Amino acid sequence: HSRSGLARSRPFQGDPVMRSVLFDTETTGLDPLTGDRVIEIAAIELINDLPTRNTFHRLVHPQRDVPPESTRVHGITLDKLRDAPRFAEIVDDMLTFFADDKLVAHNAPFDFGFINAELARCNRPKLLRERMIDTLVLAKARFPGMPNSLDALCRRFGIDLSQRTTHNALLDCRLLAEVY
């Protein structure tokens, strides 16, 4: 490929390679400070803002109930999580996948808050806000006064939502990667 080519499978020697990680969580509720917990985490590696095939996905046992109002959002019941590992059992794999790279999420303070609460329970350092790229903030700046939910953005960009009957962390990551 020439430098002006539209697509290339790998960077040219000397081109900077920027890795970031786009991620999403599903939870038992809306507030980690009142005991709500992460029940699913998914992440996709981005190289120069484009998704690779390198993903991370885990269901997590929350060590508490999953309220019906939460199950209506994501379709995950406590029974589905019966054999899932605890967060402390997946934290090393998650942190290895995240590395020290920028972390992209839609409404990132929500996901950071939950991950940081889980990290605190494991006596691990929190994710620093300097690593955060919030696609909701980016969308509000680009489309002020318009709906900027993930569904609204997918519709705006003509991205197929037919598989999204409930929130699912890995599917939401794939959709957000297309939007991003």
Coordinates of N, CA and C in Angstrom, one line a residue:
H1 N 0.8 -1.2 0.0 CA 0.0 0.0 0.0 C 0.9 1.2 0.0
S2 N 0.4 2.2 -0.7 CA 1.1 3.5 -0.6 C 0.6 4.3 0.6
R3 N 1.4 5.3 1.0 CA 1.0 6.1 2.2 C -0.4 6.7 2.0
S4 N -0.8 6.9 0.7 CA -2.1 7.6 0.5 C -3.2 6.5 0.4
G5 N -2.9 5.2 0.5 CA -3.9 4.2 0.4 C -4.9 4.4 1.5
L6 N -6.2 3.9 1.2 CA -7.3 4.1 2.1 C -7.2 3.1 3.3
A7 N -6.7 1.9 3.1 CA -6.6 1.0 4.2 C -5.3 0.3 4.1
R8 N -4.8 -0.1 5.3 CA -3.6 -0.9 5.4 C -3.8 -1.7 6.6
S9 N -3.2 -2.9 6.6 CA -3.4 -3.9 7.7 C -2.5 -3.6 8.8
R10 N -1.4 -2.9 8.6 CA -0.5 -2.7 9.8 C 0.2 -1.4 9.5
P11 N 0.7 -0.7 10.6 CA 1.3 0.6 10.4 C 2.6 0.4 9.7
F12 N 3.0 1.5 9.0 CA 4.4 1.5 8.4 C 5.4 1.6 9.5
Q13 N 6.6 1.1 9.2 CA 7.7 1.2 10.2 C 7.9 2.7 10.6
G14 N 7.9 3.0 11.8 CA 8.1 4.4 12.3 C 6.8 5.1 12.6
D15 N 5.6 4.6 12.1 CA 4.3 5.2 12.4 C 4.1 4.9 13.9
P16 N 3.5 5.9 14.6 CA 3.2 5.6 16.0 C 2.0 4.7 16.1
V17 N 2.0 3.8 17.0 CA 0.9 2.9 17.3 C 0.3 3.3 18.6
M18 N -1.0 3.7 18.6 CA -1.6 4.1 19.8 C -2.6 3.0 20.2
R19 N -2.4 2.4 21.4 CA -3.4 1.4 21.9 C -4.3 2.1 22.9
S20 N -5.5 1.8 22.8 CA -6.5 2.1 23.9 C -7.4 1.0 24.0
V21 N -8.2 1.0 25.1 CA -9.1 -0.1 25.4 C -10.5 0.5 25.6
L22 N -11.5 0.0 24.8 CA -12.9 0.4 25.0 C -13.6 -0.6 25.8
F23 N -14.3 -0.2 26.9 CA -14.9 -1.2 27.7 C -16.3 -0.7 28.2
D24 N -17.0 -1.7 28.7 CA -18.4 -1.5 29.2 C -18.6 -2.5 30.4
T25 N -19.5 -2.1 31.3 CA -19.9 -3.0 32.4 C -21.4 -3.1 32.4
E26 N -21.8 -4.2 33.0 CA -23.2 -4.3 33.4 C -23.2 -4.6 34.9
T27 N -24.2 -4.1 35.6 CA -24.1 -4.0 37.1 C -25.5 -4.5 37.7
T28 N -25.4 -4.6 39.0 CA -26.7 -5.0 39.8 C -27.6 -3.7 40.0
G29 N -27.1 -2.6 39.8 CA -27.8 -1.3 40.0 C -27.0 -0.1 39.5
L30 N -27.4 1.0 40.1 CA -26.8 2.3 39.6 C -25.7 2.9 40.5
D31 N -25.5 2.4 41.7 CA -24.6 3.1 42.7 C -23.7 2.1 43.4
P32 N -22.4 2.1 43.0 CA -21.5 1.2 43.7 C -21.3 1.6 45.2
L33 N -21.6 2.8 45.6 CA -21.4 3.2 47.0 C -22.5 2.7 47.9
T34 N -23.6 2.2 47.3 CA -24.6 1.6 48.1 C -24.7 0.0 48.0
G35 N -23.6 -0.5 47.5 CA -23.5 -2.0 47.4 C -23.7 -2.6 46.1
D36 N -24.1 -1.8 45.0 CA -24.2 -2.4 43.7 C -22.9 -2.9 43.2
R37 N -22.9 -3.9 42.4 CA -21.7 -4.6 42.0 C -21.7 -4.8 40.4
V38 N -20.5 -5.0 39.9 CA -20.2 -5.4 38.5 C -20.6 -6.9 38.3
I39 N -21.4 -7.1 37.3 CA -21.7 -8.5 37.0 C -21.2 -9.0 35.6
E40 N -20.8 -8.0 34.8 CA -20.3 -8.3 33.5 C -19.3 -7.2 33.1
I41 N -18.2 -7.6 32.5 CA -17.3 -6.6 32.0 C -16.8 -7.1 30.6
A42 N -16.7 -6.2 29.7 CA -16.2 -6.5 28.4 C -15.3 -5.4 27.9
A43 N -14.3 -5.7 27.1 CA -13.4 -4.7 26.6 C -12.9 -5.2 25.2
I44 N -12.6 -4.2 24.4 CA -12.1 -4.4 23.0 C -10.8 -3.5 22.9
E45 N -9.8 -4.1 22.4 CA -8.5 -3.4 22.1 C -8.7 -2.6 20.9
L46 N -8.3 -1.3 21.0 CA -8.3 -0.4 19.8 C -6.8 -0.1 19.5
I47 N -6.5 -0.2 18.2 CA -5.2 0.3 17.8 C -5.4 1.4 16.8
N48 N -4.9 2.6 17.2 CA -5.1 3.8 16.4 C -6.6 4.0 16.2
D49 N -7.4 3.8 17.3 CA -8.9 4.0 17.3 C -9.7 3.0 16.5
L50 N -9.1 1.9 16.0 CA -9.8 0.9 15.3 C -9.8 -0.4 16.1
P51 N -10.9 -1.1 16.2 CA -11.0 -2.3 17.0 C -10.1 -3.4 16.3
T52 N -9.5 -4.2 17.2 CA -8.8 -5.4 16.8 C -9.7 -6.6 17.2
R53 N -9.2 -7.8 17.0 CA -9.9 -9.0 17.4 C -9.7 -9.3 18.8
N54 N -8.8 -8.5 19.5 CA -8.4 -8.8 20.9 C -9.4 -8.3 21.8
T55 N -10.1 -9.2 22.5 CA -11.2 -8.8 23.4 C -11.0 -9.4 24.8
F56 N -11.7 -8.9 25.8 CA -11.8 -9.4 27.1 C -13.2 -9.4 27.5
H57 N -13.7 -10.6 28.0 CA -15.1 -10.6 28.4 C -15.3 -11.6 29.6
R58 N -15.9 -11.2 30.7 CA -16.2 -12.0 31.8 C -17.5 -11.7 32.4
L59 N -18.2 -12.7 32.8 CA -19.3 -12.6 33.7 C -18.7 -12.7 35.1
V60 N -19.3 -12.0 36.1 CA -18.8 -11.9 37.4 C -19.9 -12.1 38.4
H61 N -19.6 -13.0 39.4 CA -20.6 -13.2 40.5 C -20.5 -12.0 41.4
P62 N -21.7 -11.4 41.7 CA -21.7 -10.1 42.5 C -21.7 -10.3 44.0
Q63 N -21.8 -11.6 44.4 CA -21.9 -11.9 45.8 C -23.0 -11.1 46.5
R64 N -24.1 -11.0 45.8 CA -25.3 -10.4 46.3 C -26.4 -10.7 45.2
D65 N -27.6 -10.3 45.5 CA -28.7 -10.5 44.5 C -28.6 -9.6 43.3
V66 N -29.3 -10.0 42.3 CA -29.5 -9.1 41.1 C -30.9 -8.7 41.0
P67 N -31.2 -7.5 41.4 CA -32.6 -7.0 41.4 C -33.3 -7.2 40.1
P68 N -34.6 -7.5 40.1 CA -35.4 -7.7 38.8 C -35.3 -6.5 37.9
E69 N -35.3 -5.2 38.5 CA -35.2 -4.1 37.6 C -33.9 -4.0 36.8
S70 N -32.8 -4.5 37.4 CA -31.5 -4.6 36.7 C -31.6 -5.7 35.7
T71 N -32.1 -6.8 36.0 CA -32.2 -8.0 35.0 C -33.0 -7.5 33.8
R72 N -34.1 -6.7 34.0 CA -34.8 -6.2 32.8 C -34.0 -5.4 31.9
V73 N -32.9 -4.8 32.4 CA -32.0 -4.0 31.5 C -31.1 -4.9 30.7
H74 N -30.4 -5.8 31.4 CA -29.4 -6.6 30.8 C -29.7 -8.1 30.6
G75 N -30.8 -8.6 31.2 CA -31.2 -10.0 31.0 C -30.3 -11.0 31.9
I76 N -29.5 -10.5 32.8 CA -28.7 -11.4 33.6 C -29.3 -11.6 34.9
T77 N -29.5 -12.9 35.3 CA -30.0 -13.2 36.6 C -28.9 -13.8 37.4
L78 N -29.1 -13.9 38.8 CA -28.1 -14.5 39.7 C -27.9 -15.9 39.3
D79 N -28.9 -16.6 38.9 CA -28.8 -18.0 38.5 C -27.8 -18.2 37.3
K80 N -27.8 -17.2 36.4 CA -26.9 -17.3 35.3 C -25.4 -17.1 35.7
L81 N -25.3 -16.4 36.9 CA -23.9 -16.1 37.4 C -23.5 -17.1 38.5
R82 N -24.3 -18.2 38.7 CA -24.0 -19.1 39.8 C -22.5 -19.6 39.8
D83 N -22.0 -20.0 38.6 CA -20.6 -20.5 38.5 C -19.6 -19.5 38.0
A84 N -20.0 -18.2 37.9 CA -19.1 -17.2 37.5 C -18.1 -16.9 38.6
P85 N -16.9 -16.5 38.2 CA -15.8 -16.1 39.2 C -16.2 -14.8 39.9
R86 N -15.6 -14.6 41.1 CA -15.8 -13.3 41.8 C -14.8 -12.3 41.1
F87 N -15.1 -11.0 41.3 CA -14.2 -10.0 40.7 C -12.7 -10.2 41.1
A88 N -12.5 -10.5 42.3 CA -11.1 -10.7 42.7 C -10.4 -11.8 41.9
E89 N -11.2 -12.7 41.4 CA -10.6 -13.8 40.6 C -10.3 -13.4 39.1
I90 N -10.9 -12.3 38.7 CA -10.6 -11.9 37.3 C -9.8 -10.6 37.2
V91 N -9.6 -9.9 38.3 CA -9.0 -8.6 38.4 C -7.6 -8.6 37.7
D92 N -6.8 -9.6 37.9 CA -5.5 -9.6 37.3 C -5.6 -9.7 35.8
D93 N -6.5 -10.5 35.2 CA -6.6 -10.6 33.8 C -7.1 -9.3 33.2
M94 N -8.1 -8.7 33.9 CA -8.6 -7.4 33.4 C -7.6 -6.3 33.4
L95 N -6.8 -6.2 34.5 CA -5.8 -5.2 34.6 C -4.7 -5.4 33.5
T96 N -4.3 -6.7 33.3 CA -3.4 -7.0 32.2 C -3.9 -6.5 30.9
F97 N -5.2 -6.8 30.6 CA -5.8 -6.4 29.3 C -5.8 -4.9 29.2
F98 N -6.2 -4.2 30.3 CA -6.2 -2.7 30.3 C -4.8 -2.1 30.1
A99 N -3.8 -2.8 30.7 CA -2.4 -2.3 30.7 C -2.5 -0.8 31.2
D100 N -1.6 0.1 30.6 CA -1.6 1.5 31.1 C -2.2 2.4 30.1
D101 N -3.1 1.8 29.2 CA -3.6 2.6 28.1 C -4.8 3.4 28.4
K102 N -5.2 4.3 27.5 CA -6.4 5.1 27.7 C -7.6 4.2 27.7
L103 N -8.6 4.5 28.4 CA -9.8 3.7 28.6 C -11.0 4.5 28.1
V104 N -11.7 3.9 27.1 CA -12.8 4.5 26.4 C -14.1 3.9 26.9
A105 N -15.1 4.7 27.3 CA -16.4 4.2 27.6 C -17.4 5.2 27.4
H106 N -18.7 4.8 27.2 CA -19.8 5.7 27.0 C -20.4 6.0 28.4
N107 N -20.4 7.2 28.8 CA -20.7 7.6 30.2 C -19.7 7.0 31.1
A108 N -18.4 7.3 30.8 CA -17.3 6.6 31.5 C -17.2 6.8 33.0
P109 N -17.7 7.9 33.6 CA -17.7 8.0 35.0 C -18.5 6.9 35.7
F110 N -19.5 6.4 35.1 CA -20.3 5.3 35.6 C -19.5 4.1 35.7
D111 N -18.8 3.7 34.6 CA -18.1 2.4 34.5 C -16.8 2.6 35.4
F112 N -16.1 3.7 35.4 CA -15.0 3.9 36.2 C -15.3 3.8 37.7
G113 N -16.5 4.4 38.1 CA -16.9 4.3 39.5 C -17.1 2.9 39.9
F114 N -17.7 2.0 39.1 CA -17.9 0.6 39.4 C -16.6 -0.1 39.5
I115 N -15.8 0.0 38.5 CA -14.5 -0.7 38.5 C -13.7 -0.2 39.6
N116 N -13.6 1.0 39.9 CA -12.8 1.5 41.1 C -13.4 1.0 42.4
A117 N -14.7 0.9 42.5 CA -15.2 0.3 43.8 C -14.8 -1.2 43.9
E118 N -14.8 -1.9 42.8 CA -14.4 -3.3 42.8 C -12.9 -3.4 43.1
L119 N -12.1 -2.5 42.5 CA -10.7 -2.5 42.8 C -10.4 -2.2 44.2
A120 N -11.1 -1.3 44.8 CA -10.9 -0.9 46.2 C -11.2 -2.2 47.1
R121 N -12.2 -3.0 46.8 CA -12.5 -4.2 47.5 C -11.4 -5.2 47.5
C122 N -10.6 -5.1 46.4 CA -9.4 -6.0 46.2 C -8.1 -5.4 46.7
N123 N -8.2 -4.2 47.3 CA -7.0 -3.5 47.7 C -6.1 -3.2 46.5
R124 N -6.6 -2.8 45.4 CA -5.9 -2.4 44.2 C -6.0 -0.9 43.9
P125 N -5.0 -0.3 43.3 CA -5.1 1.1 42.9 C -6.2 1.3 42.0
K126 N -6.9 2.5 42.1 CA -8.0 2.8 41.2 C -7.5 3.2 39.8
L127 N -8.4 3.1 38.9 CA -8.1 3.6 37.5 C -8.1 5.2 37.6
L128 N -7.1 5.8 37.1 CA -7.0 7.2 37.1 C -7.8 7.9 36.1
R129 N -8.5 9.0 36.5 CA -9.4 9.7 35.6 C -8.6 10.2 34.3
E130 N -7.3 10.4 34.4 CA -6.5 10.9 33.3 C -6.6 9.9 32.1
R131 N -6.9 8.7 32.4 CA -6.9 7.6 31.4 C -8.3 7.6 30.7
M132 N -9.3 8.3 31.2 CA -10.6 8.3 30.7 C -10.9 9.0 29.4
I133 N -11.5 8.4 28.5 CA -12.1 9.0 27.3 C -13.6 8.7 27.3
D134 N -14.4 9.7 27.6 CA -15.8 9.5 27.7 C -16.5 9.9 26.4
T135 N -17.0 8.9 25.7 CA -17.7 9.1 24.4 C -19.0 9.8 24.5
L136 N -19.6 9.8 25.7 CA -20.8 10.6 25.9 C -20.5 12.1 25.9
V137 N -19.4 12.5 26.5 CA -18.9 13.9 26.5 C -18.6 14.3 25.0
L138 N -17.9 13.4 24.3 CA -17.6 13.7 22.9 C -18.8 13.9 22.1
A139 N -19.8 13.0 22.3 CA -21.1 13.1 21.5 C -21.9 14.3 21.8
K140 N -21.9 14.7 23.1 CA -22.6 15.9 23.5 C -22.0 17.2 22.9
A141 N -20.6 17.2 22.8 CA -19.9 18.3 22.1 C -20.2 18.3 20.6
R142 N -20.3 17.2 20.0 CA -20.5 17.1 18.6 C -22.0 17.3 18.2
F143 N -22.9 16.8 19.0 CA -24.3 16.9 18.7 C -25.1 17.5 19.9
P144 N -24.8 18.8 20.2 CA -25.4 19.4 21.4 C -26.9 19.5 21.2
G145 N -27.6 19.2 22.4 CA -29.0 19.2 22.4 C -29.7 18.0 21.8
M146 N -29.0 17.1 21.3 CA -29.6 15.9 20.7 C -29.5 14.7 21.6
P147 N -30.3 13.7 21.4 CA -30.1 12.4 22.2 C -28.7 11.8 21.8
N148 N -28.0 11.4 22.9 CA -26.7 10.9 22.7 C -26.4 9.6 23.4
S149 N -27.5 8.8 23.6 CA -27.4 7.5 24.2 C -26.7 6.6 23.1
L150 N -26.2 5.5 23.5 CA -25.6 4.6 22.5 C -26.6 4.2 21.4
D151 N -27.8 3.9 21.8 CA -28.9 3.6 20.8 C -29.1 4.8 19.8
A152 N -29.2 6.0 20.3 CA -29.4 7.2 19.5 C -28.2 7.4 18.6
L153 N -27.0 7.2 19.1 CA -25.8 7.4 18.2 C -25.8 6.3 17.1
C154 N -26.1 5.1 17.5 CA -26.1 4.0 16.5 C -27.1 4.3 15.4
R155 N -28.3 4.8 15.8 CA -29.3 5.2 14.8 C -28.8 6.3 13.9
R156 N -28.2 7.3 14.5 CA -27.7 8.5 13.8 C -26.7 8.0 12.7
F157 N -25.8 7.0 13.1 CA -24.8 6.6 12.1 C -25.2 5.4 11.3
G158 N -26.4 4.9 11.4 CA -26.9 3.8 10.6 C -26.3 2.5 11.0
I159 N -26.0 2.3 12.3 CA -25.4 1.1 12.8 C -26.5 0.1 13.2
D160 N -26.4 -1.1 12.8 CA -27.5 -2.1 13.0 C -27.6 -2.4 14.5
L161 N -28.8 -2.2 15.1 CA -29.1 -2.4 16.5 C -30.0 -3.7 16.7
S162 N -30.2 -4.5 15.6 CA -31.1 -5.6 15.7 C -30.8 -6.6 16.7
Q163 N -29.5 -6.8 17.1 CA -29.1 -7.8 18.1 C -29.2 -7.3 19.5
R164 N -29.5 -6.0 19.7 CA -29.5 -5.4 21.0 C -30.9 -5.4 21.6
T165 N -31.3 -6.6 22.1 CA -32.6 -6.6 22.7 C -32.5 -6.3 24.2
T166 N -31.3 -6.5 24.8 CA -31.0 -6.1 26.1 C -29.6 -5.6 26.1
H167 N -29.2 -4.9 27.1 CA -27.8 -4.4 27.3 C -26.9 -5.7 27.5
N168 N -25.8 -5.7 26.8 CA -24.8 -6.8 26.9 C -23.5 -6.1 26.7
A169 N -22.6 -6.3 27.7 CA -21.4 -5.6 27.7 C -20.5 -5.7 26.4
L170 N -20.4 -7.0 25.9 CA -19.6 -7.2 24.7 C -20.2 -6.6 23.5
L171 N -21.5 -6.8 23.3 CA -22.2 -6.2 22.2 C -22.2 -4.7 22.2
D172 N -22.4 -4.1 23.4 CA -22.3 -2.7 23.6 C -20.9 -2.2 23.2
C173 N -19.9 -2.9 23.6 CA -18.5 -2.5 23.2 C -18.4 -2.5 21.7
R174 N -18.9 -3.5 21.0 CA -18.8 -3.6 19.5 C -19.5 -2.4 18.9
L175 N -20.7 -2.1 19.4 CA -21.5 -1.0 18.8 C -20.8 0.3 19.1
L176 N -20.3 0.5 20.3 CA -19.6 1.7 20.6 C -18.3 1.9 19.8
A177 N -17.6 0.8 19.5 CA -16.4 0.9 18.7 C -16.8 1.4 17.3
E178 N -17.9 1.0 16.8 CA -18.3 1.5 15.5 C -18.6 2.9 15.5
V179 N -19.3 3.4 16.6 CA -19.7 4.8 16.8 C -18.4 5.6 16.9
Y180 N -17.5 5.1 17.8 CA -16.2 5.8 18.1 C -15.4 6.0 16.9

